[in-house]
């Protein structure tokens, strides 16, 4: 019975995935505008960030929309399809849960931030 439930939800995800991705494309807000100098500073700060995500995860979509709204160039790492990213997320963050923002601080320390609302709030405080 458990395997039937698993396959049922996989089927639901397969059916809904194209609609979720299309919805993301259609509803992604326009990014805020900055001067070229300000955008260069933001891009420099974003080099220390990486978002571990699944392409069709609704919470990851929520974070990607905030990234687009803020005009950030954050590296997206697909932890669902790339085993290396999945392993890095497990070893660094302690669990394979997305979305997860990896923040590399100036002193080399890594911070692993989970939960879409927490990530969006941090991004807004830092870059908004």
GROMACS .gro file of C-alpha atoms in nm:
model
  128
    1UNK     CA    1   0.000   0.000   0.000
    2UNK     CA    2   0.284   0.237   0.086
    3UNK     CA    3   0.441   0.195  -0.257
    4UNK     CA    4   0.107   0.274  -0.425
    5UNK     CA    5   0.082   0.599  -0.232
    6UNK     CA    6   0.440   0.687  -0.326
    7UNK     CA    7   0.374   0.629  -0.697
    8UNK     CA    8   0.047   0.820  -0.678
    9UNK     CA    9   0.221   1.131  -0.545
   10UNK     CA   10   0.502   1.096  -0.797
   11UNK     CA   11   0.239   1.092  -1.069
   12UNK     CA   12   0.072   1.400  -0.925
   13UNK     CA   13   0.408   1.579  -0.920
   14UNK     CA   14   0.476   1.483  -1.282
   15UNK     CA   15   0.139   1.619  -1.390
   16UNK     CA   16   0.166   1.941  -1.188
   17UNK     CA   17   0.534   2.019  -1.256
   18UNK     CA   18   0.487   2.187  -1.597
   19UNK     CA   19   0.203   2.401  -1.459
   20UNK     CA   20   0.412   2.506  -1.160
   21UNK     CA   21   0.707   2.603  -1.379
   22UNK     CA   22   0.483   2.791  -1.622
   23UNK     CA   23   0.318   2.972  -1.331
   24UNK     CA   24   0.661   3.069  -1.198
   25UNK     CA   25   0.763   3.215  -1.534
   26UNK     CA   26   0.439   3.409  -1.572
   27UNK     CA   27   0.425   3.544  -1.218
   28UNK     CA   28   0.790   3.623  -1.147
   29UNK     CA   29   0.809   3.993  -1.058
   30UNK     CA   30   1.029   4.244  -1.233
   31UNK     CA   31   1.357   4.306  -1.051
   32UNK     CA   32   1.437   4.627  -0.870
   33UNK     CA   33   1.667   4.863  -1.055
   34UNK     CA   34   2.006   4.964  -0.926
   35UNK     CA   35   2.287   5.172  -1.063
   36UNK     CA   36   2.562   4.970  -1.234
   37UNK     CA   37   2.792   5.033  -0.936
   38UNK     CA   38   2.532   4.915  -0.685
   39UNK     CA   39   2.453   4.608  -0.896
   40UNK     CA   40   2.824   4.524  -0.914
   41UNK     CA   41   2.843   4.536  -0.533
   42UNK     CA   42   2.535   4.314  -0.505
   43UNK     CA   43   2.678   4.068  -0.760
   44UNK     CA   44   3.003   4.055  -0.562
   45UNK     CA   45   2.812   3.976  -0.240
   46UNK     CA   46   2.606   3.710  -0.420
   47UNK     CA   47   2.920   3.516  -0.509
   48UNK     CA   48   2.922   3.396  -0.148
   49UNK     CA   49   2.569   3.253  -0.178
   50UNK     CA   50   2.429   2.933  -0.327
   51UNK     CA   51   2.070   2.811  -0.320
   52UNK     CA   52   2.018   2.435  -0.297
   53UNK     CA   53   1.679   2.365  -0.448
   54UNK     CA   54   1.449   2.130  -0.638
   55UNK     CA   55   1.316   2.274  -0.961
   56UNK     CA   56   0.945   2.209  -0.891
   57UNK     CA   57   0.940   2.255  -0.514
   58UNK     CA   58   0.682   2.528  -0.437
   59UNK     CA   59   0.894   2.667  -0.153
   60UNK     CA   60   1.198   2.684  -0.382
   61UNK     CA   61   0.986   2.864  -0.641
   62UNK     CA   62   0.892   3.114  -0.371
   63UNK     CA   63   1.261   3.182  -0.296
   64UNK     CA   64   1.354   3.203  -0.665
   65UNK     CA   65   1.080   3.466  -0.714
   66UNK     CA   66   1.227   3.673  -0.429
   67UNK     CA   67   1.574   3.634  -0.583
   68UNK     CA   68   1.436   3.760  -0.916
   69UNK     CA   69   1.248   4.047  -0.748
   70UNK     CA   70   1.567   4.161  -0.575
   71UNK     CA   71   1.775   4.122  -0.894
   72UNK     CA   72   2.023   3.880  -0.737
   73UNK     CA   73   2.264   3.653  -0.925
   74UNK     CA   74   2.272   3.362  -0.682
   75UNK     CA   75   2.401   3.025  -0.797
   76UNK     CA   76   2.121   2.767  -0.807
   77UNK     CA   77   2.224   2.411  -0.720
   78UNK     CA   78   1.977   2.135  -0.803
   79UNK     CA   79   1.999   1.890  -0.514
   80UNK     CA   80   1.738   1.662  -0.671
   81UNK     CA   81   1.911   1.585  -1.001
   82UNK     CA   82   2.277   1.641  -0.913
   83UNK     CA   83   2.415   1.382  -0.669
   84UNK     CA   84   2.719   1.599  -0.589
   85UNK     CA   85   2.498   1.887  -0.477
   86UNK     CA   86   2.276   1.650  -0.282
   87UNK     CA   87   2.579   1.510  -0.101
   88UNK     CA   88   2.717   1.859  -0.031
   89UNK     CA   89   2.380   1.960   0.116
   90UNK     CA   90   2.372   1.650   0.336
   91UNK     CA   91   2.730   1.693   0.460
   92UNK     CA   92   2.720   2.071   0.505
   93UNK     CA   93   2.364   2.133   0.620
   94UNK     CA   94   2.308   1.798   0.787
   95UNK     CA   95   1.991   1.711   0.595
   96UNK     CA   96   1.861   1.698   0.241
   97UNK     CA   97   1.589   1.959   0.274
   98UNK     CA   98   1.521   2.241   0.032
   99UNK     CA   99   1.530   2.529  -0.010
  100UNK     CA  100   1.860   2.583   0.164
  101UNK     CA  101   2.075   2.891   0.126
  102UNK     CA  102   2.446   2.834   0.176
  103UNK     CA  103   2.616   3.152   0.298
  104UNK     CA  104   2.996   3.158   0.298
  105UNK     CA  105   3.111   3.430   0.537
  106UNK     CA  106   3.430   3.632   0.492
  107UNK     CA  107   3.605   3.427   0.762
  108UNK     CA  108   3.536   3.106   0.564
  109UNK     CA  109   3.257   2.987   0.795
  110UNK     CA  110   2.955   2.837   0.620
  111UNK     CA  111   2.598   2.895   0.730
  112UNK     CA  112   2.315   2.674   0.605
  113UNK     CA  113   1.980   2.850   0.615
  114UNK     CA  114   1.662   2.646   0.568
  115UNK     CA  115   1.295   2.751   0.536
  116UNK     CA  116   1.175   2.972   0.252
  117UNK     CA  117   1.036   3.246   0.478
  118UNK     CA  118   1.363   3.270   0.671
  119UNK     CA  119   1.565   3.282   0.349
  120UNK     CA  120   1.339   3.546   0.192
  121UNK     CA  121   1.351   3.761   0.506
  122UNK     CA  122   1.732   3.740   0.516
  123UNK     CA  123   1.761   3.825   0.145
  124UNK     CA  124   1.526   4.120   0.189
  125UNK     CA  125   1.721   4.252   0.492
  126UNK     CA  126   2.053   4.206   0.313
  127UNK     CA  127   1.965   4.327  -0.039
  128UNK     CA  128   1.619   4.490  -0.023
   0.00000   0.00000   0.00000
